[in-house]
Amino acid sequence: MNINFSKQAALAAGLFGLVLVAAPAHAQRKSAQEQRKEQVAQIPTCAKPLGSISVLEPEDATNWWTGQQLPAPSKLIKVFVNKSRCFTLVDRGAGMSAAMNERALASSGELRGRSNIGKGQIKAADYVLVPD
């Protein structure tokens, strides 16, 4: 009977040890999630915009992230710029190309008259950021 008791005691001690080990692991996992939320909340915000910014894609020769199978960093930077509200984001990507095509059509006379396409309608960027 003494051997059964010691086996049960060893089993109970082992289970208790597992509970003690698992509890801090669960607490660490929870604190990591909390830390991640705090880090997201640490993006500085501004009461009013400091100016306008254009985030450009770098030249093809410097695309170091494609070898790592990562998306362009400019997309993440644009998200941070929007969340901070410190700058008005001026997009010069595909939208700019489409606007330039429309202007080319208007200047060649292909579009109807009285359209709202003309000079002076594109907002200027006070700052330009090129991730590298």
CSV table of C-alpha atoms in Angstrom, one decimal:
chain,number,residue,atom,x,y,z
A,1,MET,CA,0.0,0.0,0.0
A,2,ASN,CA,2.9,2.3,0.6
A,3,ILE,CA,4.1,1.8,-3.0
A,4,ASN,CA,0.7,2.8,-4.4
A,5,PHE,CA,0.6,5.8,-2.2
A,6,SER,CA,4.1,6.9,-3.3
A,7,LYS,CA,3.1,6.4,-7.0
A,8,GLN,CA,-0.1,8.5,-6.4
A,9,ALA,CA,2.0,11.1,-4.6
A,10,ALA,CA,4.5,11.2,-7.5
A,11,LEU,CA,1.7,11.5,-10.0
A,12,ALA,CA,0.0,14.2,-8.0
A,13,ALA,CA,3.3,16.1,-7.7
A,14,GLY,CA,3.9,15.7,-11.4
A,15,LEU,CA,0.5,17.1,-12.3
A,16,PHE,CA,0.9,19.9,-9.8
A,17,GLY,CA,4.3,20.7,-11.5
A,18,LEU,CA,2.7,20.8,-14.9
A,19,VAL,CA,0.0,23.2,-13.6
A,20,LEU,CA,2.7,25.4,-12.2
A,21,VAL,CA,4.6,25.4,-15.5
A,22,ALA,CA,1.5,25.9,-17.6
A,23,ALA,CA,0.1,28.8,-15.6
A,24,PRO,CA,3.1,31.1,-16.2
A,25,ALA,CA,3.2,30.1,-19.9
A,26,HIS,CA,-0.4,31.1,-20.2
A,27,ALA,CA,0.3,34.3,-18.3
A,28,GLN,CA,3.2,35.0,-20.6
A,29,ARG,CA,1.1,34.4,-23.7
A,30,LYS,CA,-1.5,36.8,-22.4
A,31,SER,CA,1.1,39.5,-21.5
A,32,ALA,CA,2.6,39.2,-25.0
A,33,GLN,CA,-0.8,39.9,-26.5
A,34,GLU,CA,-1.2,42.9,-24.2
A,35,GLN,CA,2.3,44.1,-25.1
A,36,ARG,CA,1.4,43.9,-28.8
A,37,LYS,CA,-1.8,46.0,-28.1
A,38,GLU,CA,0.3,48.5,-26.2
A,39,GLN,CA,2.8,48.7,-29.1
A,40,VAL,CA,0.0,49.4,-31.6
A,41,ALA,CA,-1.3,52.1,-29.3
A,42,GLN,CA,2.2,53.7,-29.1
A,43,ILE,CA,1.9,55.1,-32.6
A,44,PRO,CA,2.1,58.9,-31.9
A,45,THR,CA,-0.9,60.9,-32.9
A,46,CYS,CA,-1.3,64.5,-33.7
A,47,ALA,CA,-4.2,66.9,-33.0
A,48,LYS,CA,-3.8,68.5,-36.4
A,49,PRO,CA,-1.8,67.5,-39.5
A,50,LEU,CA,1.7,68.8,-39.8
A,51,GLY,CA,1.6,68.8,-43.6
A,52,SER,CA,1.1,66.4,-46.5
A,53,ILE,CA,3.4,63.5,-47.2
A,54,SER,CA,3.9,61.3,-50.3
A,55,VAL,CA,5.2,57.7,-49.7
A,56,LEU,CA,6.9,56.5,-52.9
A,57,GLU,CA,8.0,53.0,-53.9
A,58,PRO,CA,11.8,52.8,-54.1
A,59,GLU,CA,13.5,51.8,-57.3
A,60,ASP,CA,13.4,48.1,-58.4
A,61,ALA,CA,17.1,47.7,-57.6
A,62,THR,CA,16.6,48.3,-53.9
A,63,ASN,CA,13.7,45.8,-53.4
A,64,TRP,CA,15.5,43.8,-50.7
A,65,TRP,CA,12.1,42.6,-49.2
A,66,THR,CA,11.2,40.6,-52.3
A,67,GLY,CA,13.9,38.1,-51.5
A,68,GLN,CA,12.4,37.7,-48.1
A,69,GLN,CA,8.9,37.3,-49.6
A,70,LEU,CA,7.7,40.4,-47.8
A,71,PRO,CA,5.3,43.1,-49.2
A,72,ALA,CA,6.6,46.5,-49.9
A,73,PRO,CA,7.2,48.5,-46.7
A,74,SER,CA,5.5,51.5,-48.1
A,75,LYS,CA,2.1,49.8,-47.5
A,76,LEU,CA,2.8,49.5,-43.8
A,77,ILE,CA,4.2,53.0,-43.6
A,78,LYS,CA,1.0,54.4,-45.2
A,79,VAL,CA,-1.1,52.6,-42.5
A,80,PHE,CA,1.1,54.2,-39.8
A,81,VAL,CA,0.7,57.6,-41.4
A,82,ASN,CA,-3.0,57.3,-41.6
A,83,LYS,CA,-3.3,56.1,-37.9
A,84,SER,CA,-1.0,58.9,-36.6
A,85,ARG,CA,-3.1,61.6,-38.3
A,86,CYS,CA,0.1,63.7,-38.3
A,87,PHE,CA,0.2,64.0,-42.1
A,88,THR,CA,-2.3,64.1,-44.9
A,89,LEU,CA,-1.3,61.2,-47.2
A,90,VAL,CA,-0.9,62.1,-50.8
A,91,ASP,CA,-1.0,59.0,-53.0
A,92,ARG,CA,1.2,59.0,-56.0
A,93,GLY,CA,0.6,55.4,-57.0
A,94,ALA,CA,-1.8,53.9,-59.5
A,95,GLY,CA,-4.3,56.7,-58.9
A,96,MET,CA,-1.8,59.3,-60.0
A,97,SER,CA,-1.2,57.3,-63.2
A,98,ALA,CA,-4.9,57.1,-63.9
A,99,ALA,CA,-5.3,60.9,-63.3
A,100,MET,CA,-2.4,61.6,-65.7
A,101,ASN,CA,-4.1,59.4,-68.4
A,102,GLU,CA,-7.3,61.3,-67.9
A,103,ARG,CA,-5.5,64.6,-68.3
A,104,ALA,CA,-3.8,63.4,-71.5
A,105,LEU,CA,-7.3,62.4,-72.9
A,106,ALA,CA,-8.6,65.8,-72.0
A,107,SER,CA,-5.7,67.7,-73.6
A,108,SER,CA,-6.1,65.7,-76.8
A,109,GLY,CA,-9.8,66.6,-76.9
A,110,GLU,CA,-11.1,63.1,-76.4
A,111,LEU,CA,-13.2,64.0,-73.3
A,112,ARG,CA,-16.4,66.0,-73.1
A,113,GLY,CA,-16.2,69.7,-72.4
A,114,ARG,CA,-16.9,71.1,-68.9
A,115,SER,CA,-15.2,68.2,-67.2
A,116,ASN,CA,-13.6,68.8,-63.9
A,117,ILE,CA,-10.1,67.9,-65.1
A,118,GLY,CA,-7.6,70.6,-65.3
A,119,LYS,CA,-4.4,72.1,-63.9
A,120,GLY,CA,-4.1,72.9,-60.2
A,121,GLN,CA,-6.2,70.1,-58.8
A,122,ILE,CA,-3.4,67.8,-57.4
A,123,LYS,CA,-2.4,68.5,-53.8
A,124,ALA,CA,1.3,69.1,-53.4
A,125,ALA,CA,3.3,67.0,-50.9
A,126,ASP,CA,5.2,68.9,-48.3
A,127,TYR,CA,7.3,65.8,-47.5
A,128,VAL,CA,8.4,62.8,-49.6
A,129,LEU,CA,9.3,59.5,-48.0
A,130,VAL,CA,11.0,56.7,-49.9
A,131,PRO,CA,11.5,53.5,-47.8
A,132,ASP,CA,14.8,51.9,-48.5
